C-alpha cells in the first residue's frame, strides 16, 4: 500500500491526491491570512512579466494547476506585483472563493493593475 490509509490500492492514489490538494489549500489559506495581516507588502504596479506569462513566469504545472500557480502568484503578489495580485483574484474565483477573490481584486487595483482597477470600478458601478 505504501501510504497506509487503509483504502484499497486502487483508491489510494486518488485519495492521496485529494489529501495533497487539501493540504495545499490550507497553506494557501495561511498565506492569504498572512497577507491580510500585512497588506502593505502588496504594492507596486507589476513586475517584469513577459506577455502571456502567468504572474511573471509561474509554472503551469498541469498536474497541480491551479494550486501551484496560486502559490506562486501569492509569492509574487507579496513582492508587490499588481499583476500577480490580479492572478490570485482570478484563481480564487476559479476555486469558488468569491470573498477572498474580492479582497485580491481590490489589492491588485490599489497596486496599480489597470485590468483589476477597471474590474473593481465595474463592480462598484453595478
PDB file of C-alpha atoms in Angstrom:
ATOM      1  CA  UNK A   1       0.000   0.000   0.000  1.00  0.00           C
ATOM      2  CA  UNK A   2       2.727   2.453   0.757  1.00  0.00           C
ATOM      3  CA  UNK A   3       0.642   5.243   2.224  1.00  0.00           C
ATOM      4  CA  UNK A   4      -1.186   3.310   4.917  1.00  0.00           C
ATOM      5  CA  UNK A   5      -4.570   4.986   4.624  1.00  0.00           C
ATOM      6  CA  UNK A   6      -6.428   1.699   4.907  1.00  0.00           C
ATOM      7  CA  UNK A   7      -8.079   2.002   1.487  1.00  0.00           C
ATOM      8  CA  UNK A   8      -7.544  -0.478  -1.299  1.00  0.00           C
ATOM      9  CA  UNK A   9      -4.637   0.169  -3.652  1.00  0.00           C
ATOM     10  CA  UNK A  10      -6.903   1.374  -6.476  1.00  0.00           C
ATOM     11  CA  UNK A  11      -8.286   4.311  -4.484  1.00  0.00           C
ATOM     12  CA  UNK A  12      -5.026   5.191  -2.733  1.00  0.00           C
ATOM     13  CA  UNK A  13      -3.574   7.449  -5.481  1.00  0.00           C
ATOM     14  CA  UNK A  14      -6.830   9.399  -5.856  1.00  0.00           C
ATOM     15  CA  UNK A  15      -7.193   9.818  -2.103  1.00  0.00           C
ATOM     16  CA  UNK A  16      -3.556  10.796  -1.767  1.00  0.00           C
ATOM     17  CA  UNK A  17      -4.013  13.417  -4.480  1.00  0.00           C
ATOM     18  CA  UNK A  18      -7.098  14.819  -2.724  1.00  0.00           C
ATOM     19  CA  UNK A  19      -5.259  14.973   0.605  1.00  0.00           C
ATOM     20  CA  UNK A  20      -2.366  16.794  -1.075  1.00  0.00           C
ATOM     21  CA  UNK A  21      -4.757  19.311  -2.638  1.00  0.00           C
ATOM     22  CA  UNK A  22      -6.492  19.873   0.699  1.00  0.00           C
ATOM     23  CA  UNK A  23      -3.165  20.443   2.428  1.00  0.00           C
ATOM     24  CA  UNK A  24      -2.129  22.819  -0.341  1.00  0.00           C
ATOM     25  CA  UNK A  25      -5.378  24.796   0.008  1.00  0.00           C
ATOM     26  CA  UNK A  26      -4.715  25.075   3.744  1.00  0.00           C
ATOM     27  CA  UNK A  27      -1.276  26.511   3.017  1.00  0.00           C
ATOM     28  CA  UNK A  28      -2.864  28.960   0.582  1.00  0.00           C
ATOM     29  CA  UNK A  29      -5.368  29.997   3.259  1.00  0.00           C
ATOM     30  CA  UNK A  30      -2.471  30.570   5.658  1.00  0.00           C
ATOM     31  CA  UNK A  31      -0.726  32.693   3.020  1.00  0.00           C
ATOM     32  CA  UNK A  32      -3.910  34.697   2.459  1.00  0.00           C
ATOM     33  CA  UNK A  33      -4.294  35.248   6.193  1.00  0.00           C
ATOM     34  CA  UNK A  34      -0.677  36.325   6.412  1.00  0.00           C
ATOM     35  CA  UNK A  35      -1.142  38.727   3.506  1.00  0.00           C
ATOM     36  CA  UNK A  36      -4.264  40.133   5.155  1.00  0.00           C
ATOM     37  CA  UNK A  37      -2.276  40.943   8.264  1.00  0.00           C
ATOM     38  CA  UNK A  38       0.440  42.631   6.228  1.00  0.00           C
ATOM     39  CA  UNK A  39      -1.356  44.257   3.284  1.00  0.00           C
ATOM     40  CA  UNK A  40       1.372  46.864   2.946  1.00  0.00           C
ATOM     41  CA  UNK A  41       3.503  44.269   1.150  1.00  0.00           C
ATOM     42  CA  UNK A  42       1.127  44.199  -1.798  1.00  0.00           C
ATOM     43  CA  UNK A  43       2.116  47.418  -3.542  1.00  0.00           C
ATOM     44  CA  UNK A  44       3.570  48.380  -6.875  1.00  0.00           C
ATOM     45  CA  UNK A  45       2.386  48.373 -10.434  1.00  0.00           C
ATOM     46  CA  UNK A  46       3.562  44.986 -11.532  1.00  0.00           C
ATOM     47  CA  UNK A  47       6.833  43.457 -12.457  1.00  0.00           C
ATOM     48  CA  UNK A  48       8.767  42.241 -15.384  1.00  0.00           C
ATOM     49  CA  UNK A  49       6.379  39.628 -16.709  1.00  0.00           C
ATOM     50  CA  UNK A  50       6.534  38.855 -20.380  1.00  0.00           C
ATOM     51  CA  UNK A  51       3.215  38.959 -22.211  1.00  0.00           C
ATOM     52  CA  UNK A  52       1.431  35.666 -21.792  1.00  0.00           C
ATOM     53  CA  UNK A  53       3.367  34.607 -18.685  1.00  0.00           C
ATOM     54  CA  UNK A  54       1.000  33.963 -15.788  1.00  0.00           C
ATOM     55  CA  UNK A  55       2.070  36.188 -12.903  1.00  0.00           C
ATOM     56  CA  UNK A  56       5.543  36.654 -14.277  1.00  0.00           C
ATOM     57  CA  UNK A  57       6.509  33.121 -15.132  1.00  0.00           C
ATOM     58  CA  UNK A  58       4.758  30.976 -12.547  1.00  0.00           C
ATOM     59  CA  UNK A  59       4.923  27.387 -13.632  1.00  0.00           C
ATOM     60  CA  UNK A  60       1.835  25.962 -15.248  1.00  0.00           C
ATOM     61  CA  UNK A  61       2.246  22.516 -13.686  1.00  0.00           C
ATOM     62  CA  UNK A  62      -0.762  20.803 -15.264  1.00  0.00           C
ATOM     63  CA  UNK A  63      -0.885  18.113 -12.602  1.00  0.00           C
ATOM     64  CA  UNK A  64      -1.263  20.586  -9.740  1.00  0.00           C
ATOM     65  CA  UNK A  65      -2.909  23.501 -11.515  1.00  0.00           C
ATOM     66  CA  UNK A  66      -4.380  25.830 -10.302  1.00  0.00           C
ATOM     67  CA  UNK A  67      -2.842  25.240  -6.883  1.00  0.00           C
ATOM     68  CA  UNK A  68       0.801  25.530  -7.949  1.00  0.00           C
ATOM     69  CA  UNK A  69       0.089  28.701  -9.908  1.00  0.00           C
ATOM     70  CA  UNK A  70      -1.862  30.163  -6.987  1.00  0.00           C
ATOM     71  CA  UNK A  71       1.013  29.522  -4.581  1.00  0.00           C
ATOM     72  CA  UNK A  72       3.470  31.132  -6.993  1.00  0.00           C
ATOM     73  CA  UNK A  73       1.162  34.088  -7.619  1.00  0.00           C
ATOM     74  CA  UNK A  74       0.783  34.634  -3.866  1.00  0.00           C
ATOM     75  CA  UNK A  75       4.563  34.801  -3.509  1.00  0.00           C
ATOM     76  CA  UNK A  76       4.832  37.290  -6.369  1.00  0.00           C
ATOM     77  CA  UNK A  77       1.955  39.388  -5.013  1.00  0.00           C
ATOM     78  CA  UNK A  78       3.786  39.505  -1.677  1.00  0.00           C
ATOM     79  CA  UNK A  79       6.681  41.109  -3.543  1.00  0.00           C
ATOM     80  CA  UNK A  80       4.396  43.919  -4.685  1.00  0.00           C
ATOM     81  CA  UNK A  81       3.397  42.671  -8.126  1.00  0.00           C
ATOM     82  CA  UNK A  82      -0.020  44.005  -9.084  1.00  0.00           C
ATOM     83  CA  UNK A  83      -0.428  41.561 -11.964  1.00  0.00           C
ATOM     84  CA  UNK A  84       0.232  38.673  -9.585  1.00  0.00           C
ATOM     85  CA  UNK A  85      -2.375  40.003  -7.139  1.00  0.00           C
ATOM     86  CA  UNK A  86      -4.857  40.074 -10.049  1.00  0.00           C
ATOM     87  CA  UNK A  87      -3.976  36.483 -10.922  1.00  0.00           C
ATOM     88  CA  UNK A  88      -4.568  35.457  -7.295  1.00  0.00           C
ATOM     89  CA  UNK A  89      -8.042  37.014  -7.567  1.00  0.00           C
ATOM     90  CA  UNK A  90      -8.734  35.189 -10.827  1.00  0.00           C
ATOM     91  CA  UNK A  91      -7.639  31.845  -9.422  1.00  0.00           C
ATOM     92  CA  UNK A  92      -9.634  32.310  -6.223  1.00  0.00           C
ATOM     93  CA  UNK A  93     -12.725  32.956  -8.320  1.00  0.00           C
ATOM     94  CA  UNK A  94     -11.983  29.786 -10.240  1.00  0.00           C
ATOM     95  CA  UNK A  95     -11.789  27.912  -6.933  1.00  0.00           C
ATOM     96  CA  UNK A  96     -15.172  29.402  -5.966  1.00  0.00           C
ATOM     97  CA  UNK A  97     -13.822  31.586  -3.137  1.00  0.00           C
ATOM     98  CA  UNK A  98     -15.516  34.893  -4.070  1.00  0.00           C
ATOM     99  CA  UNK A  99     -14.949  36.688  -0.750  1.00  0.00           C
ATOM    100  CA  UNK A 100     -11.210  36.036  -0.883  1.00  0.00           C
ATOM    101  CA  UNK A 101     -11.141  36.935  -4.582  1.00  0.00           C
ATOM    102  CA  UNK A 102     -12.805  40.303  -3.893  1.00  0.00           C
ATOM    103  CA  UNK A 103     -10.046  41.199  -1.433  1.00  0.00           C
ATOM    104  CA  UNK A 104      -7.392  40.395  -4.026  1.00  0.00           C
ATOM    105  CA  UNK A 105      -9.204  42.286  -6.823  1.00  0.00           C
ATOM    106  CA  UNK A 106      -9.071  45.400  -4.641  1.00  0.00           C
ATOM    107  CA  UNK A 107      -5.417  44.818  -3.729  1.00  0.00           C
ATOM    108  CA  UNK A 108      -4.492  44.432  -7.375  1.00  0.00           C
ATOM    109  CA  UNK A 109      -6.376  47.625  -8.261  1.00  0.00           C
ATOM    110  CA  UNK A 110      -4.717  49.540  -5.417  1.00  0.00           C
ATOM    111  CA  UNK A 111      -1.310  48.308  -6.524  1.00  0.00           C
ATOM    112  CA  UNK A 112      -1.780  49.781  -9.987  1.00  0.00           C
ATOM    113  CA  UNK A 113      -3.011  46.872 -12.086  1.00  0.00           C
ATOM    114  CA  UNK A 114      -5.173  48.550 -14.747  1.00  0.00           C
ATOM    115  CA  UNK A 115      -7.280  45.487 -15.541  1.00  0.00           C
ATOM    116  CA  UNK A 116      -8.103  44.999 -11.866  1.00  0.00           C
ATOM    117  CA  UNK A 117      -8.906  48.695 -11.475  1.00  0.00           C
ATOM    118  CA  UNK A 118     -11.392  48.519 -14.374  1.00  0.00           C
ATOM    119  CA  UNK A 119     -12.917  45.344 -12.951  1.00  0.00           C
ATOM    120  CA  UNK A 120     -13.343  46.860  -9.482  1.00  0.00           C
ATOM    121  CA  UNK A 121     -14.800  50.052 -10.964  1.00  0.00           C
ATOM    122  CA  UNK A 122     -17.309  47.979 -12.937  1.00  0.00           C
ATOM    123  CA  UNK A 123     -18.289  46.053  -9.824  1.00  0.00           C
ATOM    124  CA  UNK A 124     -18.702  49.245  -7.820  1.00  0.00           C
ATOM    125  CA  UNK A 125     -20.866  50.751 -10.568  1.00  0.00           C
ATOM    126  CA  UNK A 126     -23.298  47.827 -10.578  1.00  0.00           C
TER     127      UNK A 126
END
